[in-house]
Coordinates of C-alpha atoms in Angstrom, one line a residue:
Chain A
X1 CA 0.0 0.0 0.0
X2 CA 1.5 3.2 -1.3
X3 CA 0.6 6.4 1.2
X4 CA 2.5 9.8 -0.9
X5 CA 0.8 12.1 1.6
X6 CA 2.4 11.9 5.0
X7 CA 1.0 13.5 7.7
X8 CA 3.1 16.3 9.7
X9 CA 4.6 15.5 12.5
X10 CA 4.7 17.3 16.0
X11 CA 7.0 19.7 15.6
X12 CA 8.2 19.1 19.0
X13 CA 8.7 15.8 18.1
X14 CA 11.0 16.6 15.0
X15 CA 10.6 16.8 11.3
X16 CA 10.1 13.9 8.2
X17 CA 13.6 14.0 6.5
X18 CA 12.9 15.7 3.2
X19 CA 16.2 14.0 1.8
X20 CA 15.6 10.5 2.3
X21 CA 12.1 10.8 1.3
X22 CA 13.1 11.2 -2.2
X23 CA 14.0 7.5 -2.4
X24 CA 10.9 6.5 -1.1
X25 CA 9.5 4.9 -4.2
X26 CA 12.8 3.6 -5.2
X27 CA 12.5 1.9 -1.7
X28 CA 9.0 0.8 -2.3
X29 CA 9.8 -1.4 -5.6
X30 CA 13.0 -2.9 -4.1
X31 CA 10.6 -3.9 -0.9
X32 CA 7.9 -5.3 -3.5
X33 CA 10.4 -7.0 -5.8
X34 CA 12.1 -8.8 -3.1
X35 CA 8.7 -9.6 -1.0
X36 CA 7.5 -11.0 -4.7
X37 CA 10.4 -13.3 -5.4
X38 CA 10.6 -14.4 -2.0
X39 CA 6.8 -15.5 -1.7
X40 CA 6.5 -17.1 -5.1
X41 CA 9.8 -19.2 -4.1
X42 CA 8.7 -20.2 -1.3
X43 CA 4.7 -21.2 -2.5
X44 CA 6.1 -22.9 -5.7
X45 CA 8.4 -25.1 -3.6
X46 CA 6.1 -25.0 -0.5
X47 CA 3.3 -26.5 -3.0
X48 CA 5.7 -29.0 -4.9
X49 CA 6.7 -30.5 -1.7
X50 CA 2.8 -30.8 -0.3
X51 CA 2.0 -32.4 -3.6
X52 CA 5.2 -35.4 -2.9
X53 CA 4.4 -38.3 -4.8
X54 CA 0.5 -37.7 -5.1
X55 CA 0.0 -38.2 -8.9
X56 CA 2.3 -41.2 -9.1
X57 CA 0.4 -43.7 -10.2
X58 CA -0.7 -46.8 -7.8
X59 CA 1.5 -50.0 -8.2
X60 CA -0.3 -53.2 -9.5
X61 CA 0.0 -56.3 -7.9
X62 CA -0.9 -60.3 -7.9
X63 CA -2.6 -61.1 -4.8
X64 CA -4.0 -64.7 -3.9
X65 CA -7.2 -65.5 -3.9
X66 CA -7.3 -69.4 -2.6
X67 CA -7.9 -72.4 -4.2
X68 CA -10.6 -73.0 -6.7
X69 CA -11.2 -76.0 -5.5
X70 CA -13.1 -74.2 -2.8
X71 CA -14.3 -71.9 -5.1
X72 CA -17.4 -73.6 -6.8
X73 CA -18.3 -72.9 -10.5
X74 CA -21.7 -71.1 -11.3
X75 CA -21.8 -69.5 -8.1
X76 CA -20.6 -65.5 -7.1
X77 CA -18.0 -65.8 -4.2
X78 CA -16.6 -62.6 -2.6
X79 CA -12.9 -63.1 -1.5
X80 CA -10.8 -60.6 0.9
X81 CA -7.2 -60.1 0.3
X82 CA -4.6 -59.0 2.1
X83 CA -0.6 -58.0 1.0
X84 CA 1.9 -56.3 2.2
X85 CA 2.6 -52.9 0.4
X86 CA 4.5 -49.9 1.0
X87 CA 2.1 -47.1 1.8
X88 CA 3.9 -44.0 1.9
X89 CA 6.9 -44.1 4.7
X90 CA 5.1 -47.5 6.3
X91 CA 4.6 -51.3 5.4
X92 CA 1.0 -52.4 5.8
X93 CA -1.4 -54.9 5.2
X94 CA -3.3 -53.7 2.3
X95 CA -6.4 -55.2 2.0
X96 CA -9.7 -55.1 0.1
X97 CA -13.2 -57.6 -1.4
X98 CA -13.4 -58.7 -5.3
X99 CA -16.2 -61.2 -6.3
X100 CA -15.2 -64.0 -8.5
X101 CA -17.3 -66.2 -10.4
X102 CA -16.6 -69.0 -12.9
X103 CA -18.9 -69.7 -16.1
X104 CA -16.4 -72.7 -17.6
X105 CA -16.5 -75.3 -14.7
X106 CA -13.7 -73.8 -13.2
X107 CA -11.5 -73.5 -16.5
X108 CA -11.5 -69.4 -15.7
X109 CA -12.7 -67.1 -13.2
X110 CA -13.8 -64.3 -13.6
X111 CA -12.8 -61.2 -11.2
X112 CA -14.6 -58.2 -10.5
X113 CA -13.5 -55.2 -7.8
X114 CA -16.3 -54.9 -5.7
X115 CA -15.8 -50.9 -5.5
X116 CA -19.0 -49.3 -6.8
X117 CA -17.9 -47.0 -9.4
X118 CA -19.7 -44.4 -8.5
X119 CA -18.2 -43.3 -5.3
X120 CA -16.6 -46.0 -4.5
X121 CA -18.8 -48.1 -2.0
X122 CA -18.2 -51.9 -1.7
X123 CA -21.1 -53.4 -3.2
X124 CA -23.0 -56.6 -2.3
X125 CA -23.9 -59.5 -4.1
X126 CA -27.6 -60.9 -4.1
X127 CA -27.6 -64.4 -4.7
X128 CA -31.9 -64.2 -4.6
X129 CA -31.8 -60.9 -7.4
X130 CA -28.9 -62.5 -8.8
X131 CA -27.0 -58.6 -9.2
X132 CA -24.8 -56.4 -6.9
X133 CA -26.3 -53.8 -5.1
X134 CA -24.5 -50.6 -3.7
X135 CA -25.8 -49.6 -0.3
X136 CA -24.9 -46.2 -0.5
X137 CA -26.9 -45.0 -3.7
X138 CA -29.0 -48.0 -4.8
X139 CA -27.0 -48.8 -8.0
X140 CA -27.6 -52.5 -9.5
X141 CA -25.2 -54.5 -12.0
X142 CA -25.3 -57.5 -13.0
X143 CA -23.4 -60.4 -12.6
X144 CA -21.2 -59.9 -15.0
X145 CA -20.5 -56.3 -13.3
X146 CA -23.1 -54.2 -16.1
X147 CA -24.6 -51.0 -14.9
X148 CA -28.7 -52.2 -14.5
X149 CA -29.7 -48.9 -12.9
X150 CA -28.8 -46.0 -10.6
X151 CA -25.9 -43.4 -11.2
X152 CA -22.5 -45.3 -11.5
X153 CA -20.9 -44.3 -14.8
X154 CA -19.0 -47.3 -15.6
X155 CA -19.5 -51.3 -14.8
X156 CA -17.6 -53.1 -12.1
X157 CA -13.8 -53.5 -13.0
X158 CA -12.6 -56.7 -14.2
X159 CA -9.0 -57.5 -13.1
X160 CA -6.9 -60.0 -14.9
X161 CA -7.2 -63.5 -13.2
X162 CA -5.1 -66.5 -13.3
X163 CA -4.9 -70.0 -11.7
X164 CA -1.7 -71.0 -11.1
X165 CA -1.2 -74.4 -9.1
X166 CA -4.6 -74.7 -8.2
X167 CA -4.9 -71.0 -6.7
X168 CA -6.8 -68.3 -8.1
X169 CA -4.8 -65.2 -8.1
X170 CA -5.8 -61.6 -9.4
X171 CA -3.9 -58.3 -9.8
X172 CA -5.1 -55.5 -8.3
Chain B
X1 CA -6.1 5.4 -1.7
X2 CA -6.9 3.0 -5.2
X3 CA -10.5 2.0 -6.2
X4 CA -10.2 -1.4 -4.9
X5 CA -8.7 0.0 -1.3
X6 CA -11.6 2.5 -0.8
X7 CA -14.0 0.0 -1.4
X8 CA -12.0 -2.6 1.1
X9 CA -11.6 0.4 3.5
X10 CA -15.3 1.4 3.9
X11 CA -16.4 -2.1 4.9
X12 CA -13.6 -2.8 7.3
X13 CA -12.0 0.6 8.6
X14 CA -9.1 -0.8 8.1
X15 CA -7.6 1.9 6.0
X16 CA -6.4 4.7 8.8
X17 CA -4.7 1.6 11.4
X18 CA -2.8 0.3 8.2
X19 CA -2.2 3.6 7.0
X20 CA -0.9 4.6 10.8
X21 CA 0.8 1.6 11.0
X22 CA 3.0 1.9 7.4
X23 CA 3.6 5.7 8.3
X24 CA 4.8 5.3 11.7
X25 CA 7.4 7.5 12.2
X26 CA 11.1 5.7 13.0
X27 CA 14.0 8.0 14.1
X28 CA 17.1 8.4 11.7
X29 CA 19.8 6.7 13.9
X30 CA 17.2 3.7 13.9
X31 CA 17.4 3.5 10.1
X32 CA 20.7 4.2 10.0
X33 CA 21.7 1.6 12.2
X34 CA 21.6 -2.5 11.3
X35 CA 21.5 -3.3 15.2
X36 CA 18.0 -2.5 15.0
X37 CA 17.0 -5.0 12.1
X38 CA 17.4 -7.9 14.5
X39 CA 14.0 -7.6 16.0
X40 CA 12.5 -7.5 12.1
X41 CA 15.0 -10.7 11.4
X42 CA 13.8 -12.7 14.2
X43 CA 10.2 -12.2 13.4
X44 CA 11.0 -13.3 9.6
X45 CA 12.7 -16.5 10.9
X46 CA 9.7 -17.2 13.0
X47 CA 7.3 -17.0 10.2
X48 CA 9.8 -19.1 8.0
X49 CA 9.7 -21.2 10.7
X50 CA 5.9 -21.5 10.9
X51 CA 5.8 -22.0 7.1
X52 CA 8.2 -24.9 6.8
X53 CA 7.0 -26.2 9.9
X54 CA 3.1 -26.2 8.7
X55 CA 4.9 -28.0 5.2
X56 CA 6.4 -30.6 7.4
X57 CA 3.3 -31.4 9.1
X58 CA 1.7 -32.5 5.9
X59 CA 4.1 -35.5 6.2
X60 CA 5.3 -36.1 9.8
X61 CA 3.9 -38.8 11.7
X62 CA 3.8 -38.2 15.7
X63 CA 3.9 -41.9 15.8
X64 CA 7.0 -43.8 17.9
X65 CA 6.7 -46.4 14.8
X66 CA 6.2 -43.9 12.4
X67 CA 7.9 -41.2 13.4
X68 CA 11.7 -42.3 12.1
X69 CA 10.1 -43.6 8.9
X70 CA 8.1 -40.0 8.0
X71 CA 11.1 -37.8 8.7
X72 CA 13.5 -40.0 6.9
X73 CA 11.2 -40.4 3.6
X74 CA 10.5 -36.5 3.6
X75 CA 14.9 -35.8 3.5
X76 CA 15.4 -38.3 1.1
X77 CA 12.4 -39.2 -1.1
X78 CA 9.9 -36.3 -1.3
X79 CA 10.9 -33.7 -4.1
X80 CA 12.1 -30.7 -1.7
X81 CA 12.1 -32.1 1.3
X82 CA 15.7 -31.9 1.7
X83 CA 15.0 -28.4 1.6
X84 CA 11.9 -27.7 3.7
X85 CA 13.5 -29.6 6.6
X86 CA 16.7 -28.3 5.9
X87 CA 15.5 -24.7 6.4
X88 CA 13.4 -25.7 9.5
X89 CA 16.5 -27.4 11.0
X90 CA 18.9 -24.5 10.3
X91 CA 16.2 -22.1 10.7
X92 CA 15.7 -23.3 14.3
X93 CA 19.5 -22.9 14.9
X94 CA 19.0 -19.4 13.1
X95 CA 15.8 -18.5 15.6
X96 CA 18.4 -18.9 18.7
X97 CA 21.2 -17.0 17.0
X98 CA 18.3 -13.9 16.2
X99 CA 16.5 -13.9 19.9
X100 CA 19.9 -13.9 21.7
X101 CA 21.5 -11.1 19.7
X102 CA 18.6 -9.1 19.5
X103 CA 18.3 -9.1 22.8
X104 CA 21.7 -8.4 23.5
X105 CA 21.1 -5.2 21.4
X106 CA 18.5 -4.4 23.9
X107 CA 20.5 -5.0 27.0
X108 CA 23.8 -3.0 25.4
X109 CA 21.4 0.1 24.5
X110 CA 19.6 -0.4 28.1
X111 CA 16.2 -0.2 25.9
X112 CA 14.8 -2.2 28.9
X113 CA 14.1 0.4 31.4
X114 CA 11.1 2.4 32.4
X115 CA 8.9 2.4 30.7
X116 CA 9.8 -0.2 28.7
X117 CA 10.0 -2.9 31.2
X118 CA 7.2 -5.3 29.9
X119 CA 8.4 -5.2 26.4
X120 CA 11.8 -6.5 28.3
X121 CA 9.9 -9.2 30.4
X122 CA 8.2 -10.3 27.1
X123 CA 11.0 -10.5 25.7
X124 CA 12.6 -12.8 28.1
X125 CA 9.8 -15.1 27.9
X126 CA 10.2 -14.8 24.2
X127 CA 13.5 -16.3 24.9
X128 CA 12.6 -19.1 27.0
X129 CA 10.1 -20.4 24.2
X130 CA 12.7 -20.0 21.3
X131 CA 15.0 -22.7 23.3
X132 CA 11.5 -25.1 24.2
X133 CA 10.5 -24.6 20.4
X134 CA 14.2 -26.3 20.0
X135 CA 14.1 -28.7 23.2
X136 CA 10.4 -29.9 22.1
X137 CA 11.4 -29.8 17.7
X138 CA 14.7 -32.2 18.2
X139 CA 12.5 -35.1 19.9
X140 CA 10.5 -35.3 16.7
X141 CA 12.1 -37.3 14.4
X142 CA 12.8 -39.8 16.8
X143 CA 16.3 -41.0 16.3
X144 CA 19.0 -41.8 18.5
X145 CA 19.8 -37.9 19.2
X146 CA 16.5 -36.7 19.9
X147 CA 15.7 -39.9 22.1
X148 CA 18.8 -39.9 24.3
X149 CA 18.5 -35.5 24.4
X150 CA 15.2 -36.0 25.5
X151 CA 15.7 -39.0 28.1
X152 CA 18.7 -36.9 29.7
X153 CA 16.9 -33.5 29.4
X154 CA 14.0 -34.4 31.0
X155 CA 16.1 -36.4 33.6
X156 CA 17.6 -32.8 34.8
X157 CA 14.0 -31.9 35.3
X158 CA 13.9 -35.0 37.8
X159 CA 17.1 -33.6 39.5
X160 CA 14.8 -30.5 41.1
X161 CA 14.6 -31.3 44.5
X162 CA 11.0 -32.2 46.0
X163 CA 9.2 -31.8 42.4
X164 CA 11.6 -33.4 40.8
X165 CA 10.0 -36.7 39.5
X166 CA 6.5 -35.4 39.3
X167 CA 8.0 -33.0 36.9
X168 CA 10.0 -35.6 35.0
X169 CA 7.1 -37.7 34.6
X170 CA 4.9 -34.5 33.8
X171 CA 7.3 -34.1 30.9
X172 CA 7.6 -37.3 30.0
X173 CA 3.9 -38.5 30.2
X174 CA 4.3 -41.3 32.7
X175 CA 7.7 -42.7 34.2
X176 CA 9.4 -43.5 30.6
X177 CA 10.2 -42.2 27.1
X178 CA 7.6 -43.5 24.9
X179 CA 4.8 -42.6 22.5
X180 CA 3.0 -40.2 25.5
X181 CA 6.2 -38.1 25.2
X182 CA 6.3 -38.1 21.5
X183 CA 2.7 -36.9 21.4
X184 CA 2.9 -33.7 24.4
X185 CA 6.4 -32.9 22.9
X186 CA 4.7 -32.8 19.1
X187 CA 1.8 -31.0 20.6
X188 CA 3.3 -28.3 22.5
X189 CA 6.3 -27.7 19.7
X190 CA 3.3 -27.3 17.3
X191 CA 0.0 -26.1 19.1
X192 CA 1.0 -25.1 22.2
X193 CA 4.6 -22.9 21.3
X194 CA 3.6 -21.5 18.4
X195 CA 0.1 -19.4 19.8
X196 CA 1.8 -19.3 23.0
X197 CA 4.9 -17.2 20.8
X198 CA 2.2 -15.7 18.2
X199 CA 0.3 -13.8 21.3
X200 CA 3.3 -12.7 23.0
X201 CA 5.0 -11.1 20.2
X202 CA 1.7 -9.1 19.2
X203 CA 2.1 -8.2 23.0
X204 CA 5.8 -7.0 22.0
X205 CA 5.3 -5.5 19.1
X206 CA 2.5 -3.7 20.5
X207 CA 4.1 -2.0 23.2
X208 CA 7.4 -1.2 20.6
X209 CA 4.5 1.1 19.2
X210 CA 3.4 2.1 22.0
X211 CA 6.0 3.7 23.0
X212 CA 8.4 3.9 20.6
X213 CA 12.3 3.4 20.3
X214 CA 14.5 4.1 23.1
X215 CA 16.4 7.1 22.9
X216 CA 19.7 7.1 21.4
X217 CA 22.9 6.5 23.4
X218 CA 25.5 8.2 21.5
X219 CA 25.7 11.8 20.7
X220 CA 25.6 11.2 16.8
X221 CA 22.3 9.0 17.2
X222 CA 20.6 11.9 19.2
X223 CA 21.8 14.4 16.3
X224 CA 19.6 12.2 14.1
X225 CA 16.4 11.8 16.4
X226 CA 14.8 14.7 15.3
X227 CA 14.7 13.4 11.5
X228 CA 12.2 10.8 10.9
X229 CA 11.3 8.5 7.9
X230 CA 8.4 6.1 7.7
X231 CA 8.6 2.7 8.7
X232 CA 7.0 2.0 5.4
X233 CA 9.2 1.3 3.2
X234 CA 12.4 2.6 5.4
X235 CA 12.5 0.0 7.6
X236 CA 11.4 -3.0 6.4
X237 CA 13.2 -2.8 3.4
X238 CA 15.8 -3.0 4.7
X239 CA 14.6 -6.4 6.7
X240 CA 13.2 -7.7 3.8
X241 CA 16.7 -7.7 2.1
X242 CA 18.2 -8.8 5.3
X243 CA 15.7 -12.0 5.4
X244 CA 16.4 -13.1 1.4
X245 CA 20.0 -12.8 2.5
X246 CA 19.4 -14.9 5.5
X247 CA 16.4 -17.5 3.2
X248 CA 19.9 -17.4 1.0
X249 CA 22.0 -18.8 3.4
X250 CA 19.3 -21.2 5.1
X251 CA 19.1 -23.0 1.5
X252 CA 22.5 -23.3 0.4
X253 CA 23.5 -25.0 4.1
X254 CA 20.4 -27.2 3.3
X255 CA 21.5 -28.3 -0.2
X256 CA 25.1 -28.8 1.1
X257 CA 24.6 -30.1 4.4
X258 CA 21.7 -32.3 4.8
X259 CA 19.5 -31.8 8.1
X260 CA 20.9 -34.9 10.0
X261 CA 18.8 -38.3 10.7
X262 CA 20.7 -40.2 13.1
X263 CA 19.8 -44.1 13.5
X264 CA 16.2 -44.5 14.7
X265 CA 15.6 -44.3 18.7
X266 CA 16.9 -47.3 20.9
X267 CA 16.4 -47.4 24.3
X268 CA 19.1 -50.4 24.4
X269 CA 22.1 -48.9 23.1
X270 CA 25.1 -48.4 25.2
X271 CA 27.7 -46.9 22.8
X272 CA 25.4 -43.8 21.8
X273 CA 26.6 -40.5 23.8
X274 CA 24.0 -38.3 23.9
X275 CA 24.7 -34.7 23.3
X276 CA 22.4 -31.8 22.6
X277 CA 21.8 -29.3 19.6
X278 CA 24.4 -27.1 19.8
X279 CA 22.5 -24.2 22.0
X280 CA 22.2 -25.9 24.7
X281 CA 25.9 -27.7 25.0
X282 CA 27.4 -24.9 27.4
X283 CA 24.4 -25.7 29.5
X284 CA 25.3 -29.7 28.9
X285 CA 29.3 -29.2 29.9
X286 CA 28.0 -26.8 32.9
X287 CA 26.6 -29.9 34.3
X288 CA 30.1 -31.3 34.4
X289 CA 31.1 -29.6 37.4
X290 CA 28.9 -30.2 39.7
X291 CA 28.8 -33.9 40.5
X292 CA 26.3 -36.3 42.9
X293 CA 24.7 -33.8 45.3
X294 CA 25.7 -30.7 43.5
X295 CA 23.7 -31.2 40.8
X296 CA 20.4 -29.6 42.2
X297 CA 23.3 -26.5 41.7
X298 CA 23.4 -26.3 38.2
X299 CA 19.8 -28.0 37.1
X300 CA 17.5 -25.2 39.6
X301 CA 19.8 -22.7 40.9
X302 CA 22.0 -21.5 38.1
X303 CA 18.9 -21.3 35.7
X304 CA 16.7 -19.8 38.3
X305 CA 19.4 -17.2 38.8
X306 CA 19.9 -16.5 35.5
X307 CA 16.4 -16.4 34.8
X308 CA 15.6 -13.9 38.0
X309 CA 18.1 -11.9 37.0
X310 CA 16.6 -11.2 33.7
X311 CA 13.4 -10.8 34.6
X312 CA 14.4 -8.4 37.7
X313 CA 17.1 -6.3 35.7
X314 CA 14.7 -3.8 34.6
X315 CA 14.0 -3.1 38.3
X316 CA 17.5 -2.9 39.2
X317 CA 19.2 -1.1 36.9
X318 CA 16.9 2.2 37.3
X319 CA 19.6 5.3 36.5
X320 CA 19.1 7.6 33.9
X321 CA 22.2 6.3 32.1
X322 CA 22.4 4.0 28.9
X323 CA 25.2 4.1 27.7
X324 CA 27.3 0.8 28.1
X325 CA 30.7 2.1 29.0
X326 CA 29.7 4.0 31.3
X327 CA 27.7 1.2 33.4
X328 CA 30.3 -1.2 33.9
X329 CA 28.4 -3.1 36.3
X330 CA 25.8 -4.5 33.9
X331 CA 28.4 -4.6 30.6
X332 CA 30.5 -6.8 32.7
X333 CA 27.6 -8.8 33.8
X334 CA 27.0 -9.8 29.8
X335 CA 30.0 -10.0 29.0
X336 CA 30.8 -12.4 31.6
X337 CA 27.8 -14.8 30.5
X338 CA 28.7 -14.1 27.2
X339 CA 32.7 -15.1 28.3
X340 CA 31.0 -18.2 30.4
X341 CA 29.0 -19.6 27.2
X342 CA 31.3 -19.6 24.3
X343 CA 33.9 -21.1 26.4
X344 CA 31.6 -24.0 27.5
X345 CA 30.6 -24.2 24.1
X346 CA 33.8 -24.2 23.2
X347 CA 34.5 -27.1 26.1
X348 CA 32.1 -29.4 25.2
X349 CA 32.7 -29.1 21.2

């Protein structure tokens, strides 16, 4: 804020100093430039650091779902999982629901994510309607994880599946 | 007044106290003289301070299992964190540095008597909090330093006679070092510090205003009191240039010395000497000489002293007369406890 008129002062008190005053808006732009370049520094590297590694993208990886033998074809089953991952500056035991289903007699399974994909909800299946339902906003898909009504945008996500020694496996 | 300012200023009234403020009048052989851009310094570190300290807390985890982990991944694998702790590290070091020789300016220009005195006692307490924000802020990252500083630190506390252990445990959050520690030290170095510090120098500031600099103590200085220049832009350009130069210096140690992680805490090793941050080591070698029953010498009397004197030399030292060399009483006094502190330092380097 820029104030050219100053005030008087009590003349018992003293007098402005007419000399310096000259500089004063000399003094004014070296105060703004150096305020400037000091608080954009300091926000752009204040802001980079609070961002850290928040748009790198999540790392994939196989997690075991059990044996198929257990797993029964023609039927929905919803498996939990549970790895170990790196979160941030911690190791922790990641876990999370998919619903797997086979349609082959156990030759391949098909795995869906059980996070509604509308805001993100885990939804549940319903052997007697035969669909998920979403107990947050009343979606409905299908077995096969196909949007039957309610706002999600997109169908369930399928995630690659493969049995290996007997054991279904995914990667989330 | 601009368009935009007018508007602003009829909706908050703000214009005539800003304007007031900006156009306070600051005598010539305050401008003129660097001593004086100490106070301006110290407040810039402290709001550096709060800025990379507010950054950190994005990432630190007041956690005894977490703790280690969080500090370590923001030096080494977050982009800049190498510099945001580094600035908070050195900046903290920087804070000390600032307080005590702003203060010494005050003591060497006797700007602590009447009527001055509260601005003085604020000032002392002002002190106090600087050294706690540092006592408190080296705990954090929970390595091997900040553990065994802590363990012995809050162990002198114990030494007080009487008090002693309710104190310690007080500190501590029960009878050991453990996550209740972690937790009151990370709450007071960030909650309870920081308003604590915010209020008291509003209180100092205020009364700086109030009533204005001290007079001058040489005969050239009171030649320039009856010029005045506003404090806008005056003065705090020249602090402004002062704190890029200092923000200068804060970065390039950061990028050449990395703020140091020790190993992470353990309460079994027996080949880790525990010394403090560098502030407090004359305090640490003090300690030294006075052995077994002693002790209660140097961990309630000495500080009490210290600290009585401080807050009592205002009272004391009433004359009309502020010029150092001719007070040789209270020159030798500093200059003694400035004699006393580098050479512990010095000791216990």
């Amino acid at each position: 804020m820029s104030q050219s008129e100053l005030a008087p002062l009590d003349p018992a008190k003293g007098v402005w100093d007419e000399h310096e005053l000259t500089r004063r808006k000399f003094l004014e732009i070296t105060f703004w430039s150096v305020t400037s370049v000091v608080t954009v520094g300091l926000l752009g590297a204040g802001s980079r650091f609070i961002a850290g590694n928040s748009f790198e993208p999540s790392t994939t990886s196989w997690v075991t779902l059990g044996p198929v033998a257990e797993l029964t074809a023609g039927e929905v089953h919803r498996v939990n999982y549970s790895f170990k991952a790196k979160d941030a500056w911690r190791m922790v035991e990641q876990k999370g629901a998919l619903y797997t289903f086979s349609d082959d007699a156990g030759a391949t399974y098909t795995v869906l994510d059980g996070t509604c994909t509308h805001l993100g909800c885990i939804v549940q299946w319903q052997g007697g309607d035969n669909n998920y339902q979403c107990p947050c906003h009343q979606a409905v898909f299908t077995r096969e994880g196909k949007v039957v009504s309610g706002p999600p945008p997109r169908p369930l996500r399928k995630l690659d599946a493969k049995i290996q020694d007997g054991i279904l496996m995914a990667q989330i | 007044m601009s368009k935009v300012g007018r508007w602003i200023d009829e909706r908050t009234g703000l214009g005539g106290p800003v304007r007031s403020f900006l156009n306070y009048a600051v005598p010539g052989y305050v401008h003129k003289n660097a001593l004086y851009m100490l106070g301006g310094l110290t407040l810039i570190i402290f709001a550096l301070q709060a800025f990379t300290g507010i950054l950190l807390a994005f990432f630190y985890d007041p956690s005894t299992e977490g703790a280690y982990n969080s500090v370590d991944f923001i030096t080494y694998t977050l982009p800049l964190g190498w510099l945001i702790r580094g600035i908070h590290h050195y900046g903290a070091s920087a804070m000390v540095i600032l307080t005590a020789l702003h203060m010494l300016r005050t003591y060497f220009f006797s700007a602590y008597k009447k009527p001055r005195e509260i601005n003085w006692l604020t000032g002392v307490l002002l002190l106090f909090l600087t050294l706690a924000f540092g006592f408190t802020g080296y705990l954090l990252p929970w390595d091997q330093k900040g553990y065994w500083a802590t363990n012995v630190g809050t162990r002198i506390a114990g030494s007080v006679p009487l008090i002693g252990d309710a104190l310690m445990q007080l500190m501590r959050g029960g009878a050991n070092l453990g996550q209740a520690t972690l937790t009151r030290f990370f709450a007071t170095h960030v909650l309870l510090l920081p308003a604590t510090l915010a209020l008291l120098i509003a209180v100092h500031i205020f009364q700086l205003r109030y009533h204005g600099m001290s007079p001058a103590i040489t005969e050239k200085g009171k030649k320039e009191g009856g010029k005045f220049v506003p404090f806008f832009p005056y003065w705090v350009v020249n602090d402004a240039i002062a704190g890029l130069g200092m923000l200068a210096i804060l970065i390039f140690l950061s990028a050449t010395q990395r703020a140091p992680l020790e190993f992470p805490a353990d309460p079994a090793s027996s080949n880790f000497v525990p010394r403090p941050e560098w502030y407090f080591l004359f305090y640490y070698q003090m300690l030294k000489y006075f052995p077994g029953g002693l002790e209660p010498v140097a961990t309630v009397l000495i500080p009490l002293f210290i600290f009585g004197s401080m807050v009592l030399l205002p009272f004391i030292d009433k004359g009309e007369e502020r010029r150092p060399w001719k007070k040789p009483v209270t020159t030798i006094a500093a200059v003694f406890y400035i004699v006393v502190i580098v050479v512990f330092t010095a000791l216990a380097l």
